[in-house]
Short mmCIF file of C-alpha atoms in Angstrom, two decimals:
data_model
loop_
_atom_site.label_atom_id
_atom_site.label_comp_id
_atom_site.label_asym_id
_atom_site.label_seq_id
_atom_site.Cartn_x
_atom_site.Cartn_y
_atom_site.Cartn_z
CA MET A 1 -39.15 -6.37 40.18
CA ARG A 2 -37.59 -6.83 43.87
CA PHE A 3 -41.60 -8.19 45.07
CA LEU A 4 -41.21 -10.72 42.12
CA ILE A 5 -37.56 -12.19 42.15
CA LEU A 6 -38.30 -12.87 46.30
CA VAL A 7 -41.13 -14.84 44.51
CA LEU A 8 -39.12 -16.42 42.22
CA ILE A 9 -36.41 -17.20 44.74
CA ASN A 10 -39.73 -19.19 46.57
CA CYS A 11 -40.72 -20.86 43.56
CA LEU A 12 -37.07 -22.04 41.60
CA THR A 13 -35.43 -25.09 42.02
CA TRP A 14 -31.43 -23.61 42.83
CA ALA A 15 -28.72 -25.47 44.22
CA GLY A 16 -24.84 -23.53 45.40
CA ALA A 17 -22.24 -21.83 43.30
CA ASP A 18 -21.37 -23.29 40.04
CA ASP A 19 -24.55 -25.52 39.83
CA HIS A 20 -27.56 -25.03 37.84
CA ILE A 21 -31.03 -22.88 38.26
CA VAL A 22 -34.05 -24.55 37.24
CA VAL A 23 -36.20 -21.18 35.10
CA ASN A 24 -38.70 -21.62 32.68
CA ALA A 25 -39.73 -18.93 29.84
CA ARG A 26 -42.26 -17.35 31.98
CA GLN A 27 -39.68 -16.95 34.85
CA GLY A 28 -37.29 -15.92 32.36
CA GLU A 29 -39.22 -12.72 31.15
CA ILE A 30 -40.31 -11.93 34.87
CA LEU A 31 -36.31 -11.81 35.39
CA GLY A 32 -35.50 -9.70 32.20
CA LEU A 33 -33.51 -12.33 31.03
CA LYS A 34 -31.82 -11.54 27.66
CA LEU A 35 -29.46 -14.54 25.77
CA GLY A 36 -26.35 -14.54 23.40
CA GLN A 37 -23.92 -16.10 22.14
CA PRO A 38 -19.63 -15.22 22.77
CA GLU A 39 -17.25 -14.67 19.79
CA ALA A 40 -14.27 -17.01 19.79
CA VAL A 41 -11.39 -14.15 20.07
CA THR A 42 -7.50 -15.53 20.18
CA ALA A 43 -6.40 -12.11 21.67
CA VAL A 44 -7.49 -10.16 24.62
CA PRO A 45 -6.79 -6.53 25.45
CA LEU A 46 -4.29 -5.23 27.75
CA GLN A 47 -2.92 -2.04 28.50
CA ALA A 48 -3.62 1.70 26.18
CA VAL A 49 0.60 2.38 25.15
CA THR A 50 1.72 5.11 23.45
CA GLY A 51 4.82 4.75 20.85
CA ARG A 52 5.91 6.00 17.87
CA ILE A 53 6.59 5.23 13.93
CA THR A 54 10.41 4.40 13.73
CA LEU A 55 12.98 3.81 10.60
CA PRO A 56 14.68 0.34 10.56
CA PRO A 57 18.63 1.19 10.96
CA ASP A 58 19.46 -0.65 7.76
CA ALA A 59 16.69 1.70 5.71
CA GLU A 60 17.94 4.97 5.38
CA ARG A 61 21.07 6.83 4.54
CA TRP A 62 22.80 10.43 4.60
CA VAL A 63 24.31 11.45 1.43
CA ASN A 64 27.38 13.64 2.54
CA ALA A 65 29.36 15.97 0.43
CA PRO A 66 32.41 14.46 -0.03
CA TYR A 67 34.56 17.18 -0.18
CA ALA A 68 34.46 20.98 -0.05
CA GLY A 69 32.38 22.68 -2.65
CA LEU A 70 29.73 25.33 -4.64
CA ILE A 71 26.01 23.39 -5.42
CA GLU A 72 26.23 23.43 -8.54
CA ALA A 73 22.26 22.30 -9.21
CA ILE A 74 19.63 20.61 -7.07
CA LYS A 75 17.83 17.39 -9.09
CA VAL A 76 15.38 16.17 -6.54
CA SER A 77 12.82 17.71 -4.00
CA SER A 78 11.66 16.41 -0.40
CA GLY A 79 8.74 13.16 -0.60
CA ALA A 80 10.43 13.11 -3.84
CA THR A 81 10.93 8.07 -4.80
CA VAL A 82 14.57 7.81 -6.24
CA LYS A 83 15.71 4.58 -7.54
CA GLN A 84 19.59 3.70 -6.88
CA GLY A 85 22.27 5.37 -8.16
CA GLN A 86 20.03 8.61 -9.49
CA VAL A 87 21.74 11.82 -9.99
CA LEU A 88 20.42 13.92 -6.49
CA ALA A 89 22.74 16.92 -7.26
CA THR A 90 25.86 18.58 -8.80
CA LEU A 91 29.04 19.74 -7.29
CA VAL A 92 31.63 21.57 -8.42
CA SER A 93 34.43 20.76 -6.33
CA PRO A 94 38.04 21.89 -6.80
CA GLN A 95 39.71 18.51 -4.87
CA ALA A 96 37.52 16.73 -7.50
CA ALA A 97 40.16 18.33 -9.60
CA HIS A 98 42.33 17.08 -7.89
CA LEU A 99 41.53 14.11 -7.14
CA GLN A 100 41.51 13.42 -11.00
CA GLN A 101 44.63 15.02 -10.70
CA ASP A 102 45.83 12.23 -8.70
CA TYR A 103 44.76 10.05 -10.63
CA LEU A 104 46.11 11.30 -13.97
CA THR A 105 49.46 11.15 -12.75
CA ALA A 106 48.67 7.63 -10.77
CA LEU A 107 47.82 5.98 -14.80
CA GLY A 108 51.25 7.51 -16.25
CA LYS A 109 53.57 6.09 -13.72
CA HIS A 110 51.70 2.58 -13.70
CA ARG A 111 51.64 2.74 -17.85
CA LEU A 112 55.56 3.78 -17.73
CA ALA A 113 56.19 0.85 -15.03
CA ALA A 114 53.86 -1.67 -17.22
CA ALA A 115 55.96 -0.93 -20.52
CA SER A 116 58.81 -1.33 -18.15
CA TYR A 117 57.87 -4.42 -16.37
CA ARG A 118 56.76 -6.27 -20.05
CA ARG A 119 60.43 -5.00 -21.31
CA ASP A 120 62.73 -6.38 -18.51
CA GLN A 121 60.46 -9.35 -18.31
CA GLY A 122 61.79 -10.46 -22.08
CA LEU A 123 65.69 -9.35 -20.64
CA PHE A 124 65.97 -10.98 -17.56
CA ALA A 125 63.74 -13.77 -20.00
CA GLN A 126 67.24 -13.95 -22.48
CA GLY A 127 70.27 -13.23 -19.37
CA VAL A 128 70.64 -9.97 -20.75
CA ILE A 129 69.88 -8.21 -17.20
CA ALA A 130 70.72 -9.57 -13.68
CA LYS A 131 67.79 -10.94 -11.29
CA ARG A 132 68.01 -8.12 -8.89
CA ARG A 133 67.24 -5.34 -11.51
CA TRP A 134 64.02 -7.86 -12.47
CA GLN A 135 63.00 -8.10 -8.86
CA GLU A 136 63.00 -4.10 -8.59
CA THR A 137 61.14 -3.70 -12.28
CA GLN A 138 58.42 -5.83 -10.58
CA ALA A 139 58.14 -3.81 -7.06
CA ASP A 140 58.02 -1.37 -9.65
CA TYR A 141 55.46 -2.71 -11.36
CA SER A 142 53.45 -4.10 -8.20
CA ALA A 143 53.85 0.05 -6.45
CA SER A 144 52.42 1.60 -8.96
CA GLN A 145 49.52 -1.10 -9.53
CA ALA A 146 48.60 -0.19 -5.53
CA ALA A 147 49.03 3.63 -6.33
CA LEU A 148 46.05 3.76 -9.44
CA LYS A 149 43.98 1.27 -7.44
CA THR A 150 44.20 4.07 -4.31
CA ALA A 151 43.34 7.10 -6.68
CA GLU A 152 40.76 5.26 -8.08
CA GLN A 153 39.12 4.19 -5.10
CA ALA A 154 39.62 7.79 -4.31
CA LEU A 155 37.11 8.88 -6.73
CA LEU A 156 34.81 6.65 -6.33
CA LEU A 157 34.61 7.19 -2.68
CA ALA A 158 33.85 11.44 -3.83
CA GLY A 159 31.00 11.10 -5.68
CA ILE A 160 33.28 9.95 -9.37
CA GLY A 161 31.26 6.95 -11.07
CA ALA A 162 32.99 4.48 -13.26
CA GLU A 163 31.78 5.27 -16.30
CA GLN A 164 33.53 8.60 -15.59
CA VAL A 165 36.28 6.70 -14.37
CA LYS A 166 37.01 5.48 -17.34
CA ARG A 167 35.98 8.56 -19.72
CA LEU A 168 38.97 10.25 -17.28
CA ALA A 169 41.69 7.25 -17.86
CA SER A 170 40.93 7.24 -21.32
CA GLN A 171 40.53 10.75 -22.69
CA GLY A 172 42.36 12.54 -19.86
CA VAL A 173 40.07 15.66 -19.28
CA ILE A 174 39.20 17.04 -16.19
CA GLU A 175 36.07 17.62 -14.70
CA PRO A 176 35.60 18.86 -11.57
CA ARG A 177 32.03 18.15 -10.86
CA LEU A 178 30.97 15.37 -8.74
CA LEU A 179 27.82 13.94 -9.16
CA LEU A 180 25.94 12.55 -6.31
CA THR A 181 23.52 10.12 -6.53
CA ALA A 182 21.33 8.17 -4.70
CA PRO A 183 22.76 5.44 -2.36
CA ILE A 184 19.82 2.95 -2.24
CA ASP A 185 15.86 2.72 -3.43
CA GLY A 186 13.53 5.20 -1.50
CA VAL A 187 12.04 8.55 -0.66
CA VAL A 188 14.08 11.65 0.02
CA LEU A 189 12.78 12.76 3.51
CA THR A 190 14.77 15.88 3.53
CA ARG A 191 16.61 18.26 1.49
CA GLU A 192 19.54 19.28 2.79
CA ALA A 193 21.16 21.93 0.41
CA HIS A 194 20.02 24.09 -2.19
CA ALA A 195 21.47 25.46 -4.93
CA GLY A 196 24.41 28.21 -5.22
CA GLN A 197 25.51 26.62 -1.62
CA ARG A 198 28.65 26.65 -0.21
CA VAL A 199 28.56 23.30 2.09
CA GLU A 200 31.97 21.66 3.66
CA ARG A 201 33.36 18.62 3.61
CA PHE A 202 30.83 15.80 4.87
CA ALA A 203 27.85 18.33 5.11
CA PRO A 204 24.52 16.33 5.04
CA LEU A 205 22.88 17.01 2.30
CA PHE A 206 19.65 14.60 1.54
CA HIS A 207 18.02 12.30 4.20
CA ILE A 208 16.91 8.91 2.19
CA ALA A 209 15.05 5.72 3.96
CA SER A 210 13.33 2.85 2.44
CA LEU A 211 9.88 3.34 4.04
CA THR A 212 9.28 -0.57 2.16
CA THR A 213 9.36 -1.60 6.32
CA LEU A 214 8.64 0.53 9.38
CA TRP A 215 9.43 0.20 13.02
CA LEU A 216 6.69 0.65 15.66
CA GLU A 217 8.18 0.97 18.93
CA VAL A 218 5.82 0.92 21.96
CA ASN A 219 6.51 2.41 25.73
CA VAL A 220 5.49 -0.76 28.42
CA PRO A 221 5.14 -0.39 31.75
CA GLN A 222 7.66 -2.19 33.70
CA GLU A 223 4.89 -4.45 34.87
CA LEU A 224 3.71 -5.65 31.77
CA LEU A 225 7.03 -6.01 30.11
CA PHE A 226 8.08 -9.17 31.27
CA THR A 227 4.59 -11.56 30.81
CA LEU A 228 4.39 -10.20 27.00
CA ASN A 229 5.49 -12.37 24.43
CA PRO A 230 6.42 -12.23 21.24
CA GLY A 231 3.78 -12.95 18.68
CA ASP A 232 1.14 -10.29 21.15
CA ARG A 233 0.19 -7.35 19.29
CA VAL A 234 -0.39 -4.13 19.16
CA ARG A 235 -3.63 -2.82 17.45
CA GLU A 236 -4.27 1.16 16.59
CA ALA A 237 -7.71 1.22 15.45
CA ARG A 238 -6.78 5.08 13.78
CA LEU A 239 -4.46 3.78 11.16
CA HIS A 240 -6.19 0.57 11.05
CA LEU A 241 -2.40 -1.05 12.52
CA ASP A 242 -2.70 -4.59 14.20
CA VAL A 243 1.09 -5.80 13.91
CA PRO A 244 2.87 -8.58 16.06
CA ILE A 245 5.37 -7.90 18.27
CA SER A 246 9.21 -9.25 16.86
CA GLN A 247 11.06 -8.04 20.22
CA ILE A 248 10.85 -7.03 23.59
CA GLY A 249 13.27 -4.94 25.52
CA GLN A 250 15.05 -6.09 28.40
CA SER A 251 15.70 -2.92 30.12
CA VAL A 252 13.80 -0.64 31.69
CA ASP A 253 14.27 3.13 31.76
CA ALA A 254 14.96 4.49 34.85
CA LYS A 255 13.28 7.76 34.91
CA THR A 256 10.15 6.51 33.37
CA GLN A 257 10.11 3.06 34.68
CA THR A 258 9.28 1.80 31.44
CA GLY A 259 10.32 -0.58 28.11
CA TRP A 260 9.46 -1.08 25.03
CA ALA A 261 8.38 -3.80 22.51
CA ARG A 262 8.92 -3.58 18.43
CA ALA A 263 6.73 -4.76 15.74
CA VAL A 264 7.49 -4.31 11.99
CA ILE A 265 5.38 -3.17 9.62
CA GLU A 266 5.48 -4.65 6.29
CA ALA A 267 4.49 -2.57 3.34
CA PRO A 268 3.39 0.54 5.63
CA GLY A 269 1.26 2.03 2.86
CA ASN A 270 0.54 5.68 2.94
CA ARG A 271 -1.48 6.39 5.59
CA ILE A 272 2.09 5.60 7.86
CA LYS A 273 5.28 7.48 8.28
CA PRO A 274 8.27 7.76 9.92
CA GLY A 275 8.03 10.08 13.03
CA GLN A 276 4.71 9.73 13.78
CA SER A 277 2.77 9.09 16.94
CA ILE A 278 0.49 6.83 17.80
CA ASN A 279 -1.76 5.86 20.20
CA GLY A 280 -2.89 2.07 20.75
CA ARG A 281 -3.28 -1.21 22.77
CA LEU A 282 -1.37 -4.09 23.42
CA TRP A 283 -3.11 -7.54 23.06
CA ARG A 284 -2.06 -10.88 24.15
CA LEU A 285 -2.53 -14.59 22.54
CA VAL A 286 -4.79 -16.18 24.35
CA SER A 287 -6.30 -20.11 23.41
CA ARG A 288 -10.50 -20.59 23.78
CA GLY A 289 -11.22 -17.02 24.47
CA TYR A 290 -14.22 -15.43 24.04
CA LYS A 291 -15.74 -11.92 24.18
CA VAL A 292 -18.75 -11.29 25.84
CA SER A 293 -20.97 -7.82 26.70
CA PRO A 294 -19.89 -6.90 30.53
CA GLY A 295 -23.35 -7.30 31.58
CA SER A 296 -22.88 -11.29 31.23
CA ILE A 297 -20.58 -11.66 34.04
CA THR A 298 -21.62 -11.37 38.09
CA SER A 299 -19.24 -11.16 40.86
CA TYR A 300 -19.00 -13.71 43.38
CA ARG A 301 -16.06 -13.83 46.47
CA GLY A 302 -13.58 -12.39 43.93
CA GLY A 303 -15.02 -15.39 41.66
CA HIS A 304 -16.36 -14.23 37.76
CA TYR A 305 -19.61 -16.15 36.29
CA ILE A 306 -21.79 -16.39 33.96
CA PHE A 307 -25.28 -18.23 33.24
CA VAL A 308 -24.63 -20.72 30.58
CA LYS A 309 -28.64 -22.19 29.07
CA ARG A 310 -29.76 -25.20 28.99
CA ASP A 311 -32.81 -27.39 28.66
CA ASP A 312 -34.36 -26.19 31.73
CA GLY A 313 -32.81 -23.39 32.98
CA PHE A 314 -28.73 -22.20 33.47
CA ASP A 315 -25.54 -23.87 34.67
CA VAL A 316 -23.34 -21.59 36.67
CA ILE A 317 -19.92 -21.87 35.30
CA LYS A 318 -16.86 -19.95 36.54
CA VAL A 319 -15.15 -17.89 34.08
CA ALA A 320 -11.18 -16.43 34.00
CA VAL A 321 -11.45 -12.53 33.03
CA LEU A 322 -8.37 -12.20 30.79
CA GLY A 323 -9.13 -7.93 29.97
CA GLN A 324 -12.08 -5.82 29.16
CA ASP A 325 -12.26 -2.56 27.27
CA ASP A 326 -15.32 -0.82 27.05
CA GLN A 327 -17.13 -2.40 24.57
CA ALA A 328 -16.96 -6.22 26.35
CA HIS A 329 -14.89 -8.31 28.89
CA TYR A 330 -12.40 -11.26 27.17
CA ILE A 331 -13.38 -14.39 29.29
CA GLN A 332 -12.02 -18.06 29.21
CA SER A 333 -13.61 -21.03 29.82
CA ASP A 334 -12.93 -24.65 29.19
CA ALA A 335 -16.54 -24.85 29.81
CA LEU A 336 -17.61 -22.43 26.70
CA THR A 337 -17.50 -22.74 23.13
CA ALA A 338 -18.14 -19.70 20.08
CA ASP A 339 -22.02 -22.06 20.53
CA SER A 340 -23.49 -21.66 23.84
CA VAL A 341 -25.99 -19.33 24.71
CA LEU A 342 -25.79 -17.42 27.77
CA VAL A 343 -27.44 -14.29 29.86
CA ILE A 344 -26.04 -11.29 28.28
CA SER A 345 -29.12 -9.00 30.51
CA GLY A 346 -30.64 -9.85 33.66
CA ALA A 347 -27.39 -11.54 35.28
CA THR A 348 -28.06 -9.74 38.69
CA ALA A 349 -31.77 -10.75 38.69
CA LEU A 350 -30.26 -14.06 38.10
CA LYS A 351 -27.59 -14.08 40.79
CA ALA A 352 -30.49 -13.11 42.92
CA VAL A 353 -32.41 -16.42 42.52
CA TRP A 354 -28.98 -17.94 42.20
CA LEU A 355 -27.52 -17.03 45.99
CA GLY A 356 -30.56 -16.28 47.68
CA LEU A 357 -31.72 -12.50 47.68
CA GLY A 358 -29.57 -10.40 49.99
CA GLU A 359 -26.61 -12.09 50.23
CA GLU A 360 -23.15 -10.65 50.57
CA GLU A 361 -20.94 -11.02 47.58
#
């Protein structure tokens, strides 16, 4: 083979770097040249990265026990899909009874103050009572309104629903059970309580999250961190993930010397879960990028070159190598199009013809 190439060097017309080599079909066969076309791409691979699927901060809620008590019943299990307002558990609590009693007391005082307000309003209009007494009646009425509103808010914060408050006001029947409800539509990630369990105030009982949107946060080496741009992508073949970076961290961890980049995953589906680890790769957006086989590229004096087919031979084109993976190289050149035909195998032999056998790179 080397002898044939030596013969060809003597027979072929060639000029220096960045020029043209005249090669006919027979000579191409002797050199073992195979031709193919580049694939236009909009992104090129960078470094492999690790990361984790996380929840956006506004997508998760904890349901805590508003007061100490006994878990009477659990209505949902871990993994259940729930709607906002759906009952998760019932809690029997002495404090709930006390809150309702406080509400009924405030309600009684307010009704009495309201009656005094209506009576004294008429008496003051008739000139029967002094202005000072009317002002005192107004102040008592306002204070009773505020106390009733405070007692009502305490019930609502404790998990007693508005309908239950209305029944309490109309019927006066105290119910020591609190209905713990879902604050959002979502999935029960964890259940920390069981029926018959006594819990303290603020004890965490249910962890609920909306899974319609998740975050992918990847660890980025510091040398790459500040060259990324929003819109560059993270791809993970196993999970079929291909998502754009939306936010890039502006600090570096002192121990690991890495930062982070975040991508938003809309409608992730069942295969992607919060807490899941991923092994992916960063991809940079490019214009006029092409994917070629590794055998298409040859090096010379620190530069990278390809051989593009012309009618009577090949043009030697200098290219920029933007990235590579196990299967391909990713290059950029204004002289290339997706319709170009180039050498994909045998470039080393053609390079020998181009430079003259034995010349150093």
